[in-house]
Short mmCIF file of C-alpha atoms and ligand atoms in Angstrom, two decimals:
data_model
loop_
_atom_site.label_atom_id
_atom_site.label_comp_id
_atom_site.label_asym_id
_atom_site.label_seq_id
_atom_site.Cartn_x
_atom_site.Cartn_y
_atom_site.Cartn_z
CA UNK Y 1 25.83 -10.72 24.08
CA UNK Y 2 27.46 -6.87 24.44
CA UNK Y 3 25.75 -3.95 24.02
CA UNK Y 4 26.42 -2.32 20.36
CA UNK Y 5 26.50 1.47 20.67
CA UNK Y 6 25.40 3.21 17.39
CA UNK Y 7 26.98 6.60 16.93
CA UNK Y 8 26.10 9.29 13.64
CA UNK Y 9 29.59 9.13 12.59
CA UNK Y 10 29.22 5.26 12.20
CA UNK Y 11 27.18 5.96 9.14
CA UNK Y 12 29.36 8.04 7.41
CA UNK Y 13 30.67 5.62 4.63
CA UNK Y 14 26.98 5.58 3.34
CA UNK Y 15 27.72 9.82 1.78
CA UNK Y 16 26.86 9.10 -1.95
CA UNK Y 17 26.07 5.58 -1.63
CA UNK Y 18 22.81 3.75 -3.53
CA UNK Y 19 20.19 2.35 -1.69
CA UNK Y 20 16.95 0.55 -2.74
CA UNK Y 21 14.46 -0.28 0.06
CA UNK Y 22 11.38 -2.62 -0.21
CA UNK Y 23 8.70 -1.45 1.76
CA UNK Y 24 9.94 2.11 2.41
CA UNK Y 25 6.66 3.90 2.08
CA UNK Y 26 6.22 3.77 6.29
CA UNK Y 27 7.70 2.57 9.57
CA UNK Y 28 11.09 0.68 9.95
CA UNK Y 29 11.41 1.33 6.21
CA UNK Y 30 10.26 5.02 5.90
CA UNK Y 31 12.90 5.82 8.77
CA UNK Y 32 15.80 4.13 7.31
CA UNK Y 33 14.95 5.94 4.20
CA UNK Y 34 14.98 9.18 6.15
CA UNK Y 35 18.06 8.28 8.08
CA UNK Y 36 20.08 7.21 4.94
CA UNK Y 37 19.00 10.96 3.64
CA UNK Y 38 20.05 12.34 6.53
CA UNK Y 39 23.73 10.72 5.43
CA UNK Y 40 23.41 11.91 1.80
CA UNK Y 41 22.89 8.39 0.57
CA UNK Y 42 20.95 8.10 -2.48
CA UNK Y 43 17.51 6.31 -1.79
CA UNK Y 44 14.87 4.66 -3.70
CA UNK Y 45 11.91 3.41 -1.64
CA UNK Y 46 9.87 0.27 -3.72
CA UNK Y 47 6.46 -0.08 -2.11
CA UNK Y 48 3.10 -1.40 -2.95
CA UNK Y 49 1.63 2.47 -1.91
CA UNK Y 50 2.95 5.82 -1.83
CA UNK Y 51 5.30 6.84 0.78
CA UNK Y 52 3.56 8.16 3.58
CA UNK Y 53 4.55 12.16 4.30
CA UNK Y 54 6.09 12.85 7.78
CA UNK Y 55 6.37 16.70 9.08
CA UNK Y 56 8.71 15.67 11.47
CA UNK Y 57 11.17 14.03 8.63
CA UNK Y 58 14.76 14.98 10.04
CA UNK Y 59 15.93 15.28 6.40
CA UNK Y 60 13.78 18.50 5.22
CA UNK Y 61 13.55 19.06 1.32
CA UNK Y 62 15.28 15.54 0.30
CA UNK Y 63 13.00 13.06 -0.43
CA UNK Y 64 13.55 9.43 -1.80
CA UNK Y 65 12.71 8.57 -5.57
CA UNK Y 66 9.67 6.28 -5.20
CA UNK Y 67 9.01 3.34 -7.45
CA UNK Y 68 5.34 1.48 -7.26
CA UNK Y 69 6.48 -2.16 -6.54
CA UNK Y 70 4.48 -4.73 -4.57
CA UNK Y 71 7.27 -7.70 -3.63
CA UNK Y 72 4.99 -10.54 -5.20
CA UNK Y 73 5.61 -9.44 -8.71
CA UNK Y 74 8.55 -10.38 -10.03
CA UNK Y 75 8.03 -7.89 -12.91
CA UNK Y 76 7.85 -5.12 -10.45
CA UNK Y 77 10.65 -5.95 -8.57
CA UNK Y 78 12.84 -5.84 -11.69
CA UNK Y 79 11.44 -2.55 -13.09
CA UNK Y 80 12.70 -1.39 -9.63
CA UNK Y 81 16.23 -2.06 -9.68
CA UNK Y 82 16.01 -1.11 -13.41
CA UNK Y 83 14.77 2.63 -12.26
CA UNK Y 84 17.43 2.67 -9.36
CA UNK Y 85 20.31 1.72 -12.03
CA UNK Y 86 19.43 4.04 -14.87
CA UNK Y 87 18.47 6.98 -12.32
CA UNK Y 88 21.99 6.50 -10.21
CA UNK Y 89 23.97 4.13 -12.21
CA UNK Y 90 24.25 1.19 -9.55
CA UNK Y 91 22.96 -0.10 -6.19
CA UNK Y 92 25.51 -0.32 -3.00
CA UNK Y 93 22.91 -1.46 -0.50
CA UNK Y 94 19.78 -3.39 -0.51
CA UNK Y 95 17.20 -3.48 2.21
CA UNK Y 96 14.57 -6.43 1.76
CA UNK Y 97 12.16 -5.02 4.27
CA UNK Y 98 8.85 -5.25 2.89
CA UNK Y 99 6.20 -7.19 5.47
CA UNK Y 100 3.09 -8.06 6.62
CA UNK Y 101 1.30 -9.41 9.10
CA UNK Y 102 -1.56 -11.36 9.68
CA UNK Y 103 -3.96 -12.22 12.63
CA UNK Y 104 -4.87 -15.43 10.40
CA UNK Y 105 -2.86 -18.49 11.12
CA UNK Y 106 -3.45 -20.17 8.01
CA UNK Y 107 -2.03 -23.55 8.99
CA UNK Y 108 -3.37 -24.11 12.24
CA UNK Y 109 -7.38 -22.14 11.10
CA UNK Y 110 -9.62 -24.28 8.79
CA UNK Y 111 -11.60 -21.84 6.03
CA UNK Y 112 -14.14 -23.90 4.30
CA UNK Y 113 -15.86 -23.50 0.95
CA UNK Y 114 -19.61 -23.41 0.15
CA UNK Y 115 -19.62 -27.04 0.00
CA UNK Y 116 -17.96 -27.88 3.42
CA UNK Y 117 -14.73 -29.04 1.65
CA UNK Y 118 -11.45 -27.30 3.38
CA UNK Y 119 -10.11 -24.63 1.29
CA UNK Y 120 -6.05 -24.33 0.38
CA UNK Y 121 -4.59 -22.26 3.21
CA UNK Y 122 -3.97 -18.37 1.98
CA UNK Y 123 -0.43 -18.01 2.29
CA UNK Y 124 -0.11 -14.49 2.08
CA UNK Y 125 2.02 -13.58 4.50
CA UNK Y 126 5.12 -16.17 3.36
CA UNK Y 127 3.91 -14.70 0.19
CA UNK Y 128 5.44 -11.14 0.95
CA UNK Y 129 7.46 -11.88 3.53
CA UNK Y 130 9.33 -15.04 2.52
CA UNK Y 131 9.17 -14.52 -1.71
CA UNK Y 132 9.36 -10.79 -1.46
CA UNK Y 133 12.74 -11.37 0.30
CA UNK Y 134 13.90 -14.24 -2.03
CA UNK Y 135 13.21 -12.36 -5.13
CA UNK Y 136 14.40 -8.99 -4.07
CA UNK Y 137 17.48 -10.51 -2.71
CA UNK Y 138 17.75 -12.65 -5.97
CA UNK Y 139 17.86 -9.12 -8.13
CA UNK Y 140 20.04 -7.90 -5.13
CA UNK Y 141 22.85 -11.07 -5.83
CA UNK Y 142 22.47 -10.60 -9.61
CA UNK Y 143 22.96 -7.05 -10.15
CA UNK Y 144 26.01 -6.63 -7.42
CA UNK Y 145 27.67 -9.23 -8.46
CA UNK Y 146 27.49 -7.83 -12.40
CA UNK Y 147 28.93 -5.00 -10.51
CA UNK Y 148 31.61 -6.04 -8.81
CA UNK Y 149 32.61 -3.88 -6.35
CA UNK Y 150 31.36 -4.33 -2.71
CA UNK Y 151 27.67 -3.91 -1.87
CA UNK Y 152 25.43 -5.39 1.11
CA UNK Y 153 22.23 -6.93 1.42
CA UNK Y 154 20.01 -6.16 4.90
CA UNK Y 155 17.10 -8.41 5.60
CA UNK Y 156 14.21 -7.73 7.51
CA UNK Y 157 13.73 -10.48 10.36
CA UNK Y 158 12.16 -10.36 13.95
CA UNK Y 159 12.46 -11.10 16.81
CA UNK Y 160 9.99 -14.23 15.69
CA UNK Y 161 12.86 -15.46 14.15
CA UNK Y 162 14.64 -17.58 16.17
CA UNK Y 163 12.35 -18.37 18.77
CA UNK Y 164 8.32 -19.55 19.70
CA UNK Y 165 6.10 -17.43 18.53
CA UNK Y 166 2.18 -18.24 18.16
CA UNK Y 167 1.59 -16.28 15.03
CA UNK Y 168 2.67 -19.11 13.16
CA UNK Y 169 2.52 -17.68 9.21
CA UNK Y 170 4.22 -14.94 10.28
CA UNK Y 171 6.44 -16.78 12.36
CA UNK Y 172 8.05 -19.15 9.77
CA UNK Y 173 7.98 -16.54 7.14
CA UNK Y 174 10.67 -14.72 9.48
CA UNK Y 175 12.67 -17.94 10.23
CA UNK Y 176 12.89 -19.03 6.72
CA UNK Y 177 14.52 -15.57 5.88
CA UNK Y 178 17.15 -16.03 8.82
CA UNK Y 179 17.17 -19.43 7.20
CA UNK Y 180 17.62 -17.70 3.67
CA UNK Y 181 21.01 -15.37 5.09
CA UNK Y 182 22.48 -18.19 6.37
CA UNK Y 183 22.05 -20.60 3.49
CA UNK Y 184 23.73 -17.75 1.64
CA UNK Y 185 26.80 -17.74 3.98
CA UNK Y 186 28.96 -19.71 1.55
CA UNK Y 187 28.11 -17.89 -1.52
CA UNK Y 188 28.40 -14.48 -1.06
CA UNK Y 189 30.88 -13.05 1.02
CA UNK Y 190 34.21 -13.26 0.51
CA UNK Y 191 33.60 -15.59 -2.84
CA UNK Y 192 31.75 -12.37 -3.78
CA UNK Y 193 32.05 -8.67 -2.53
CA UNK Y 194 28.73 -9.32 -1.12
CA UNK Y 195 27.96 -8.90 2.36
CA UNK Y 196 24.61 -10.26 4.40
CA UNK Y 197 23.18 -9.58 7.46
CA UNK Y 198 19.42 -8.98 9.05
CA UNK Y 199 17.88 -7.17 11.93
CA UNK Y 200 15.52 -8.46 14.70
CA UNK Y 201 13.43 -5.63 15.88
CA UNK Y 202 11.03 -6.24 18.70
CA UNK Y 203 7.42 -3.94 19.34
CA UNK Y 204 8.11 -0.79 17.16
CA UNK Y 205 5.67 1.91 16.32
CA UNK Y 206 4.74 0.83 13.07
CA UNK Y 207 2.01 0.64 10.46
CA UNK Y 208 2.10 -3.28 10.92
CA UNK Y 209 0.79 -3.32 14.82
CA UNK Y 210 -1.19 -0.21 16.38
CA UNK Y 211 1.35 1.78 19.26
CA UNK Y 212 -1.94 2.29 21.09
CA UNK Y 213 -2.89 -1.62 21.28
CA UNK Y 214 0.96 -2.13 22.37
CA UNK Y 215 1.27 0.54 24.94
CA UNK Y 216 -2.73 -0.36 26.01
CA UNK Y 217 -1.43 -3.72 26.64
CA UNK Y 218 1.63 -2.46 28.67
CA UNK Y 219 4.25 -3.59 26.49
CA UNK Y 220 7.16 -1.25 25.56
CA UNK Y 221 7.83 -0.18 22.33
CA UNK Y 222 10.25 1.39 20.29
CA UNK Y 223 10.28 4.29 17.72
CA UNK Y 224 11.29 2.96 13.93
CA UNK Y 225 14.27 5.36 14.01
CA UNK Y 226 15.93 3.45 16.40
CA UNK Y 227 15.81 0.50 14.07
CA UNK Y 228 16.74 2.40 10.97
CA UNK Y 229 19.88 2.85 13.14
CA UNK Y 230 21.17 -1.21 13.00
CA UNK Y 231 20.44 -1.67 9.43
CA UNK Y 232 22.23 1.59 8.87
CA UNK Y 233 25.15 0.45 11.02
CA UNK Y 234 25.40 -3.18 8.80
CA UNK Y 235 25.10 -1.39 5.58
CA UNK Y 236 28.10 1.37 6.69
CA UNK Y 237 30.15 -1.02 8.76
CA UNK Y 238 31.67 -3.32 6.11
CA UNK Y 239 33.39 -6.20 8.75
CA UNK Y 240 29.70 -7.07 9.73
CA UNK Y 241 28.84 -9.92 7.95
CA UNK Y 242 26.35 -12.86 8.74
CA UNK Y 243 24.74 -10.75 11.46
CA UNK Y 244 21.32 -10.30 13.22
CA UNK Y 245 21.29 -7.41 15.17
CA UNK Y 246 18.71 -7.39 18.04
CA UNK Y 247 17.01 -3.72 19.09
CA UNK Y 248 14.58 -3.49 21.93
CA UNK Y 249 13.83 -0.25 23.35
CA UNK Y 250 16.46 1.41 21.37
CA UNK Y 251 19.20 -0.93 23.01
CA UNK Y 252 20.96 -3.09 20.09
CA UNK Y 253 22.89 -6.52 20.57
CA UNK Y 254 24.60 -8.91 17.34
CA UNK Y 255 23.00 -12.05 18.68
CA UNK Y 256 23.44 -14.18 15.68
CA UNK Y 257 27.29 -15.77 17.01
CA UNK Y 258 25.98 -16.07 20.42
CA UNK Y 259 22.70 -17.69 18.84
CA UNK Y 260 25.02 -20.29 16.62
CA UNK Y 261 27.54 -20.85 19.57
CA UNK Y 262 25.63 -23.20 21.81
CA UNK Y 263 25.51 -26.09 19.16
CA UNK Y 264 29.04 -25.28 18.55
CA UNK Y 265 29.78 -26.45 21.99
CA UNK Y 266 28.79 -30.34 21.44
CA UNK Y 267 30.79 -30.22 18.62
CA UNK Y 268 34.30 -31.08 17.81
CA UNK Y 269 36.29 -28.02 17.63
CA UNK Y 270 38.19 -28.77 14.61
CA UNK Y 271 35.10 -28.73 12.14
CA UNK Y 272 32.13 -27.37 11.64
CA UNK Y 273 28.67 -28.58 9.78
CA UNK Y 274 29.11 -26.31 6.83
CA UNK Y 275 33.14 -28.27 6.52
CA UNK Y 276 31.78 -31.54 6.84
CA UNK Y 277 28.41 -30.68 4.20
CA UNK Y 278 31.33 -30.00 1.75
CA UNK Y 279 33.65 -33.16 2.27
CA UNK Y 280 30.51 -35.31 1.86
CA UNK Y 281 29.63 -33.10 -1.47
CA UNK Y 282 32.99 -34.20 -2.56
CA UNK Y 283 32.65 -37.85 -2.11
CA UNK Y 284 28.75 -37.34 -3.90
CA UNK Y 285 30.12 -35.72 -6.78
CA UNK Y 286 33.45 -38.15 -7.64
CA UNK Y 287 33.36 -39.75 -10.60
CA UNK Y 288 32.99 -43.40 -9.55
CA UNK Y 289 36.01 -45.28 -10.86
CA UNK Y 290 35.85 -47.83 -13.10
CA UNK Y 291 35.59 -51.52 -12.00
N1 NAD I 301 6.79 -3.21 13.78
C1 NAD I 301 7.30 -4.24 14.45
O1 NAD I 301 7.07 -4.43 15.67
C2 NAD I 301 8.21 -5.20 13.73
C3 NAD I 301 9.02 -6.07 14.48
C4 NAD I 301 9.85 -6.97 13.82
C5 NAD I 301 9.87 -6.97 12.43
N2 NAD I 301 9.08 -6.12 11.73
C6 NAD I 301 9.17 -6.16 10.26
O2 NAD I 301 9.51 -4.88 9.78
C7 NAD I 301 9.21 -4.82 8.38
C8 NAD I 301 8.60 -3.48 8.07
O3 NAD I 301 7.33 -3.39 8.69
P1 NAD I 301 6.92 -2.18 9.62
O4 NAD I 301 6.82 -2.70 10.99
O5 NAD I 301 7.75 -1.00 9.33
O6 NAD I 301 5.41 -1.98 9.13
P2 NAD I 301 4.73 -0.91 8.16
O7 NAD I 301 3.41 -1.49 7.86
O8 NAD I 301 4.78 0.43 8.75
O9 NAD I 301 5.65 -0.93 6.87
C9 NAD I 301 5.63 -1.99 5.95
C10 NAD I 301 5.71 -1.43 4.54
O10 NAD I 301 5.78 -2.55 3.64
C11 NAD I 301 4.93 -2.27 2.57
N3 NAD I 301 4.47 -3.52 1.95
C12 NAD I 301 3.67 -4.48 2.49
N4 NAD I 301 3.44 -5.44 1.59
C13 NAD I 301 4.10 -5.09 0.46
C14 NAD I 301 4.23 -5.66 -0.81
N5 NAD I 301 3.60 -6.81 -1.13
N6 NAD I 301 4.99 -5.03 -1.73
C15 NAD I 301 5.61 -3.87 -1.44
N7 NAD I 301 5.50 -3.26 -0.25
C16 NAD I 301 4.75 -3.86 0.68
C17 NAD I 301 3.76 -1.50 3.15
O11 NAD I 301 3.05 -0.78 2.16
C18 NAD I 301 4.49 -0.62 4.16
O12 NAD I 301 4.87 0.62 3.57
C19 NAD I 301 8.32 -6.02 8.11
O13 NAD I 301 9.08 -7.02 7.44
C20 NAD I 301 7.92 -6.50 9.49
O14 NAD I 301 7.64 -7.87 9.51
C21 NAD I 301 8.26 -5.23 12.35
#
């Protein structure tokens, strides 16, 4: 797994470029915002509240156009790539970052009502961070490829992605995303001038988990401007496809081909699963012959 080294000049194919963000109001998305800005992209931020004003912005006197969205109405979702079309005229880049978490594990902790009688789990959290993602990146798919020319779609994961993590809501919401880009890998990109790729962040200084209870508790963290960096870098660099790209402490790795590669290994090298999930489509799908 090398090292990725961000530099500024990485992001310069994002001058003029459109960019809607879910959940841009604060932290990982607030900086990107910023950071994009800072680039002279164009950027609209669609969050449930207003975006949250930061003195030490490094892009004085630009600010991005903000649209009132929460990510569980699909109404509001669509008025917000409406807004970002008619106010710019297209979308290049979409960042479904938008998230929550929760200190409830609904599957695991029994609520009861006033008669005893277990209560449906509150799903909240796969809520806004699985169906936030699906419907933002279903507008995403929809209005790039009415576009047609090349655009790019950045997911927020986690580092609770693709490994054990006790918060469980929170947890699968962020594997079933990484689940969601790489169900996607055979329909966008190169069928479609659509690229995909996600981020796995680890502790950042955020609005979703207090710094003080991090640092209190000894664990490092890292500032939300060092993310904004790797979902810059996917959105600029257009041969990154299909990628999760790993920061801790401001140190970035792709770990997606490494994280793919060990079943690879048992395999036979001449196919893969994805080959042999279309041959057996094939044989589902033909007509039977007559007898
Ligand atoms: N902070 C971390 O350590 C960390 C690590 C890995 C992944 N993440 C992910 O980063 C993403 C951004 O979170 P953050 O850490 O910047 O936290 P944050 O709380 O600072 O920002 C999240 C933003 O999403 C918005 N939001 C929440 N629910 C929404 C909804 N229903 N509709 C619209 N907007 C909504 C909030 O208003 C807020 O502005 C999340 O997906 C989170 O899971 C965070």
């Amino acid at each position: 797994m090398p090292p990725i080294y961000i530099n500024d000049g990485d992001f310069a194919p994002l001058h003029g470029k459109v960019v809607l963000i879910t959940g841009g109001s604060s932290g990982i998305g607030l900086a990107t915002a910023q950071l994009l800005l800072e680039h002279q992209a164009l950027v609209v931020v669609a969050d449930r509240q207003p975006i949250i004003s930061n003195d030490s912005s490094p892009s004085p006197g630009k600010s991005p156009t903000f649209v009132q969205a929460d990510v569980t109405s699909w109404e509001d979702l669509t008025k917000a790539f409406q807004l970002t079309i008619d106010k710019f005229g297209r979308i290049d880049h979409i960042f479904a970052n938008a998230g929550i978490s929760s200190p409830v594990n609904s599957i695991v902790d029994d609520v009861l009502d006033e008669q005893g009688a277990l209560k449906e789990p509150d799903l909240k959290v796969l809520q806004v961070n699985l169906i936030g993602v699906v419907n933002t990146i279903k507008l995403a798919i929809h209005h790039l490829r009415k576009q047609q020319h090349p655009g790019s779609i950045v997911i927020t994961a986690s580092t609770a992605a693709y490994q054990q993590f006790s918060s469980v809501d929170y947890t699968t919401s962020k594997h079933a995303v990484l689940g969601l880009m790489r169900g996607l890998a055979g329909h966008l990109h190169p069928h479609l001038p659509i690229r995909i790729n996600a981020i796995a962040p680890s502790w950042t200084a955020t609005g979703i988990i207090p710094r003080s209870a991090v640092e209190a508790a000894g664990v490092a963290i890292q500032e939300p401007s060092a993310v904004a960096r790797t979902v810059a870098l996917l959105m600029a660099d257009e041969a990154r496809n299909q990628q999760l790209i790993y920061s801790n402490e401001g140190r970035f790795a792709e770990i997606e081909t490494d994280l793919l590669a060990e079943a690879d290994r048992l395999r036979p090298k001449e196919s893969s699963e994805e080959e042999d999930f279309q041959k057996i489509l094939l044989v589902i799908r033909k007509p039977q012959s007559a007898t």
